[in-house]
Amino acid sequence: MEKFRNKFIAFMYGRNGPDKLYRASVAVFMVLAVINIFVHSVILSVISWALFIWTMFRCFSKNVYKRSQENQAYLRLEEKVVKKFGMTKTMLTDKEHCYKKCRHCKAYLRLPKRSGTHTAVCPKCGEKITVKIR
Ligand SMILES: [Zn+2]
């Protein structure tokens, strides 16, 4: 067992190995494979196996620089998605404020929930926004 372990470590030397993108693509592969148990789609099967092969290729690739760039691109995308959904979760759970998007700079304004028509100033760009709260 120890011999096999050492051989594997030697094999993986200089290779990309598992990273965040690897874990995410394995998770997507698993989800697709489970869905395919029920739908039996050839197209879904081809897509999931292509994803699996690409994932393994990335894991064993010796072009670590290129794989690292792919992983960084994935991390930037993940951060955007988490930020977006984090804001949505806050909006859903916060009952004392309402959230309005600035038409000018797309920033979110957190306003106290007082019914009526109000004028707010965007702290980011200074645009005056008329807000109707029910
Ligand atoms: Zn603004």
PDB file of C-alpha atoms and ligand atoms in Angstrom:
ATOM      1  CA  MET A   1       0.000   0.000   0.000  1.00  0.00           C
ATOM      2  CA  GLU A   2       2.845   2.331   0.938  1.00  0.00           C
ATOM      3  CA  LYS A   3       4.564   1.526  -2.393  1.00  0.00           C
ATOM      4  CA  PHE A   4       1.404   2.392  -4.343  1.00  0.00           C
ATOM      5  CA  ARG A   5       1.015   5.632  -2.345  1.00  0.00           C
ATOM      6  CA  ASN A   6       4.599   6.667  -3.120  1.00  0.00           C
ATOM      7  CA  LYS A   7       4.134   5.836  -6.809  1.00  0.00           C
ATOM      8  CA  PHE A   8       0.969   7.959  -6.876  1.00  0.00           C
ATOM      9  CA  ILE A   9       2.768  10.893  -5.182  1.00  0.00           C
ATOM     10  CA  ALA A  10       5.568  10.594  -7.763  1.00  0.00           C
ATOM     11  CA  PHE A  11       2.978  10.474 -10.572  1.00  0.00           C
ATOM     12  CA  MET A  12       1.189  13.589  -9.285  1.00  0.00           C
ATOM     13  CA  TYR A  13       4.423  15.564  -8.916  1.00  0.00           C
ATOM     14  CA  GLY A  14       4.285  18.653 -11.181  1.00  0.00           C
ATOM     15  CA  ARG A  15       0.632  18.095 -12.015  1.00  0.00           C
ATOM     16  CA  ASN A  16      -2.273  20.426 -11.267  1.00  0.00           C
ATOM     17  CA  GLY A  17      -4.160  18.138  -8.866  1.00  0.00           C
ATOM     18  CA  PRO A  18      -7.575  18.915  -7.421  1.00  0.00           C
ATOM     19  CA  ASP A  19      -8.497  22.588  -7.003  1.00  0.00           C
ATOM     20  CA  LYS A  20     -11.736  24.501  -6.453  1.00  0.00           C
ATOM     21  CA  LEU A  21     -12.765  24.209 -10.104  1.00  0.00           C
ATOM     22  CA  TYR A  22     -12.108  20.436  -9.885  1.00  0.00           C
ATOM     23  CA  ARG A  23     -14.416  20.123  -6.863  1.00  0.00           C
ATOM     24  CA  ALA A  24     -17.126  22.243  -8.528  1.00  0.00           C
ATOM     25  CA  SER A  25     -16.988  20.295 -11.809  1.00  0.00           C
ATOM     26  CA  VAL A  26     -17.073  16.950  -9.954  1.00  0.00           C
ATOM     27  CA  ALA A  27     -20.159  18.221  -8.072  1.00  0.00           C
ATOM     28  CA  VAL A  28     -21.820  19.248 -11.366  1.00  0.00           C
ATOM     29  CA  PHE A  29     -20.899  15.848 -12.874  1.00  0.00           C
ATOM     30  CA  MET A  30     -22.497  14.046  -9.882  1.00  0.00           C
ATOM     31  CA  VAL A  31     -25.679  16.142 -10.155  1.00  0.00           C
ATOM     32  CA  LEU A  32     -25.908  15.468 -13.911  1.00  0.00           C
ATOM     33  CA  ALA A  33     -25.279  11.736 -13.353  1.00  0.00           C
ATOM     34  CA  VAL A  34     -28.046  11.550 -10.712  1.00  0.00           C
ATOM     35  CA  ILE A  35     -30.473  13.471 -12.968  1.00  0.00           C
ATOM     36  CA  ASN A  36     -29.590  11.098 -15.819  1.00  0.00           C
ATOM     37  CA  ILE A  37     -30.596   8.086 -13.689  1.00  0.00           C
ATOM     38  CA  PHE A  38     -34.171   9.354 -13.997  1.00  0.00           C
ATOM     39  CA  VAL A  39     -34.263  10.916 -17.475  1.00  0.00           C
ATOM     40  CA  HIS A  40     -31.937   8.499 -19.408  1.00  0.00           C
ATOM     41  CA  SER A  41     -30.832  11.199 -21.860  1.00  0.00           C
ATOM     42  CA  VAL A  42     -28.000  10.379 -24.270  1.00  0.00           C
ATOM     43  CA  ILE A  43     -27.170  14.094 -24.645  1.00  0.00           C
ATOM     44  CA  LEU A  44     -26.987  14.579 -20.871  1.00  0.00           C
ATOM     45  CA  SER A  45     -24.851  11.457 -20.613  1.00  0.00           C
ATOM     46  CA  VAL A  46     -22.409  12.756 -23.253  1.00  0.00           C
ATOM     47  CA  ILE A  47     -22.252  16.191 -21.562  1.00  0.00           C
ATOM     48  CA  SER A  48     -21.638  14.722 -18.098  1.00  0.00           C
ATOM     49  CA  TRP A  49     -18.930  12.325 -19.328  1.00  0.00           C
ATOM     50  CA  ALA A  50     -17.260  15.089 -21.351  1.00  0.00           C
ATOM     51  CA  LEU A  51     -17.244  17.185 -18.181  1.00  0.00           C
ATOM     52  CA  PHE A  52     -15.762  14.258 -16.234  1.00  0.00           C
ATOM     53  CA  ILE A  53     -13.009  13.698 -18.825  1.00  0.00           C
ATOM     54  CA  TRP A  54     -12.219  17.452 -18.872  1.00  0.00           C
ATOM     55  CA  THR A  55     -12.084  17.419 -15.045  1.00  0.00           C
ATOM     56  CA  MET A  56      -9.638  14.497 -15.028  1.00  0.00           C
ATOM     57  CA  PHE A  57      -7.587  16.140 -17.787  1.00  0.00           C
ATOM     58  CA  ARG A  58      -7.326  19.316 -15.652  1.00  0.00           C
ATOM     59  CA  CYS A  59      -6.403  17.304 -12.545  1.00  0.00           C
ATOM     60  CA  PHE A  60      -3.554  15.394 -14.240  1.00  0.00           C
ATOM     61  CA  SER A  61      -2.403  18.257 -16.488  1.00  0.00           C
ATOM     62  CA  LYS A  62       1.219  19.359 -16.202  1.00  0.00           C
ATOM     63  CA  ASN A  63       0.414  22.843 -17.555  1.00  0.00           C
ATOM     64  CA  VAL A  64      -0.129  24.159 -14.026  1.00  0.00           C
ATOM     65  CA  TYR A  65      -0.012  27.819 -15.104  1.00  0.00           C
ATOM     66  CA  LYS A  66      -2.888  27.430 -17.584  1.00  0.00           C
ATOM     67  CA  ARG A  67      -4.950  25.345 -15.100  1.00  0.00           C
ATOM     68  CA  SER A  68      -4.328  27.961 -12.409  1.00  0.00           C
ATOM     69  CA  GLN A  69      -5.646  30.690 -14.732  1.00  0.00           C
ATOM     70  CA  GLU A  70      -8.801  28.629 -15.353  1.00  0.00           C
ATOM     71  CA  ASN A  71      -9.220  28.156 -11.611  1.00  0.00           C
ATOM     72  CA  GLN A  72      -8.773  31.897 -10.972  1.00  0.00           C
ATOM     73  CA  ALA A  73     -11.418  32.703 -13.621  1.00  0.00           C
ATOM     74  CA  TYR A  74     -13.762  30.242 -11.909  1.00  0.00           C
ATOM     75  CA  LEU A  75     -13.080  31.793  -8.473  1.00  0.00           C
ATOM     76  CA  ARG A  76     -13.874  35.288  -9.809  1.00  0.00           C
ATOM     77  CA  LEU A  77     -17.165  34.003 -11.259  1.00  0.00           C
ATOM     78  CA  GLU A  78     -18.001  32.164  -8.022  1.00  0.00           C
ATOM     79  CA  GLU A  79     -17.353  35.334  -6.011  1.00  0.00           C
ATOM     80  CA  LYS A  80     -19.733  37.313  -8.255  1.00  0.00           C
ATOM     81  CA  VAL A  81     -22.463  34.692  -7.862  1.00  0.00           C
ATOM     82  CA  VAL A  82     -22.011  34.455  -4.076  1.00  0.00           C
ATOM     83  CA  LYS A  83     -22.092  38.254  -3.797  1.00  0.00           C
ATOM     84  CA  LYS A  84     -25.268  38.440  -5.866  1.00  0.00           C
ATOM     85  CA  PHE A  85     -27.055  35.733  -3.876  1.00  0.00           C
ATOM     86  CA  GLY A  86     -25.736  37.073  -0.580  1.00  0.00           C
ATOM     87  CA  MET A  87     -27.388  40.399  -1.356  1.00  0.00           C
ATOM     88  CA  THR A  88     -30.640  38.661  -2.320  1.00  0.00           C
ATOM     89  CA  LYS A  89     -30.680  36.662   0.942  1.00  0.00           C
ATOM     90  CA  THR A  90     -30.167  39.883   2.922  1.00  0.00           C
ATOM     91  CA  MET A  91     -32.988  41.538   1.005  1.00  0.00           C
ATOM     92  CA  LEU A  92     -35.342  38.642   1.747  1.00  0.00           C
ATOM     93  CA  THR A  93     -34.595  38.404   5.465  1.00  0.00           C
ATOM     94  CA  ASP A  94     -34.382  42.134   6.293  1.00  0.00           C
ATOM     95  CA  LYS A  95     -37.914  43.224   7.194  1.00  0.00           C
ATOM     96  CA  GLU A  96     -37.005  46.710   8.447  1.00  0.00           C
ATOM     97  CA  HIS A  97     -35.465  47.980   5.208  1.00  0.00           C
ATOM     98  CA  CYS A  98     -36.312  47.963   1.554  1.00  0.00           C
ATOM     99  CA  TYR A  99     -33.696  47.743  -1.196  1.00  0.00           C
ATOM    100  CA  LYS A 100     -33.770  49.808  -4.355  1.00  0.00           C
ATOM    101  CA  LYS A 101     -31.311  49.740  -7.217  1.00  0.00           C
ATOM    102  CA  CYS A 102     -29.884  53.071  -8.391  1.00  0.00           C
ATOM    103  CA  ARG A 103     -30.799  53.521 -12.074  1.00  0.00           C
ATOM    104  CA  HIS A 104     -27.635  55.512 -12.673  1.00  0.00           C
ATOM    105  CA  CYS A 105     -24.845  53.386 -11.121  1.00  0.00           C
ATOM    106  CA  LYS A 106     -26.719  50.108 -10.313  1.00  0.00           C
ATOM    107  CA  ALA A 107     -25.725  50.289  -6.640  1.00  0.00           C
ATOM    108  CA  TYR A 108     -28.178  48.986  -4.057  1.00  0.00           C
ATOM    109  CA  LEU A 109     -29.646  51.496  -1.622  1.00  0.00           C
ATOM    110  CA  ARG A 110     -30.855  50.247   1.743  1.00  0.00           C
ATOM    111  CA  LEU A 111     -33.724  52.440   2.850  1.00  0.00           C
ATOM    112  CA  PRO A 112     -35.822  52.364   6.027  1.00  0.00           C
ATOM    113  CA  LYS A 113     -39.249  50.844   5.359  1.00  0.00           C
ATOM    114  CA  ARG A 114     -41.576  53.841   5.765  1.00  0.00           C
ATOM    115  CA  SER A 115     -44.633  53.905   3.520  1.00  0.00           C
ATOM    116  CA  GLY A 116     -45.051  56.834   1.143  1.00  0.00           C
ATOM    117  CA  THR A 117     -43.065  58.534  -1.567  1.00  0.00           C
ATOM    118  CA  HIS A 118     -39.544  59.596  -0.601  1.00  0.00           C
ATOM    119  CA  THR A 119     -36.539  61.129  -2.256  1.00  0.00           C
ATOM    120  CA  ALA A 120     -33.226  59.405  -1.622  1.00  0.00           C
ATOM    121  CA  VAL A 121     -29.725  60.363  -2.724  1.00  0.00           C
ATOM    122  CA  CYS A 122     -27.444  57.599  -3.953  1.00  0.00           C
ATOM    123  CA  PRO A 123     -24.299  57.659  -1.760  1.00  0.00           C
ATOM    124  CA  LYS A 124     -22.198  56.286  -4.612  1.00  0.00           C
ATOM    125  CA  CYS A 125     -23.060  58.650  -7.485  1.00  0.00           C
ATOM    126  CA  GLY A 126     -25.199  61.366  -5.861  1.00  0.00           C
ATOM    127  CA  GLU A 127     -28.208  60.718  -8.125  1.00  0.00           C
ATOM    128  CA  LYS A 128     -31.587  61.706  -6.625  1.00  0.00           C
ATOM    129  CA  ILE A 129     -33.989  58.778  -6.616  1.00  0.00           C
ATOM    130  CA  THR A 130     -37.734  58.940  -5.987  1.00  0.00           C
ATOM    131  CA  VAL A 131     -38.829  55.870  -4.068  1.00  0.00           C
ATOM    132  CA  LYS A 132     -42.386  54.676  -3.503  1.00  0.00           C
ATOM    133  CA  ILE A 133     -42.728  52.359  -0.520  1.00  0.00           C
ATOM    134  CA  ARG A 134     -46.042  50.584   0.170  1.00  0.00           C
TER     135      ARG A 134
HETATM  136 ZN    ZN B   1     -26.078  55.667  -7.896  1.00  0.00          ZN
END
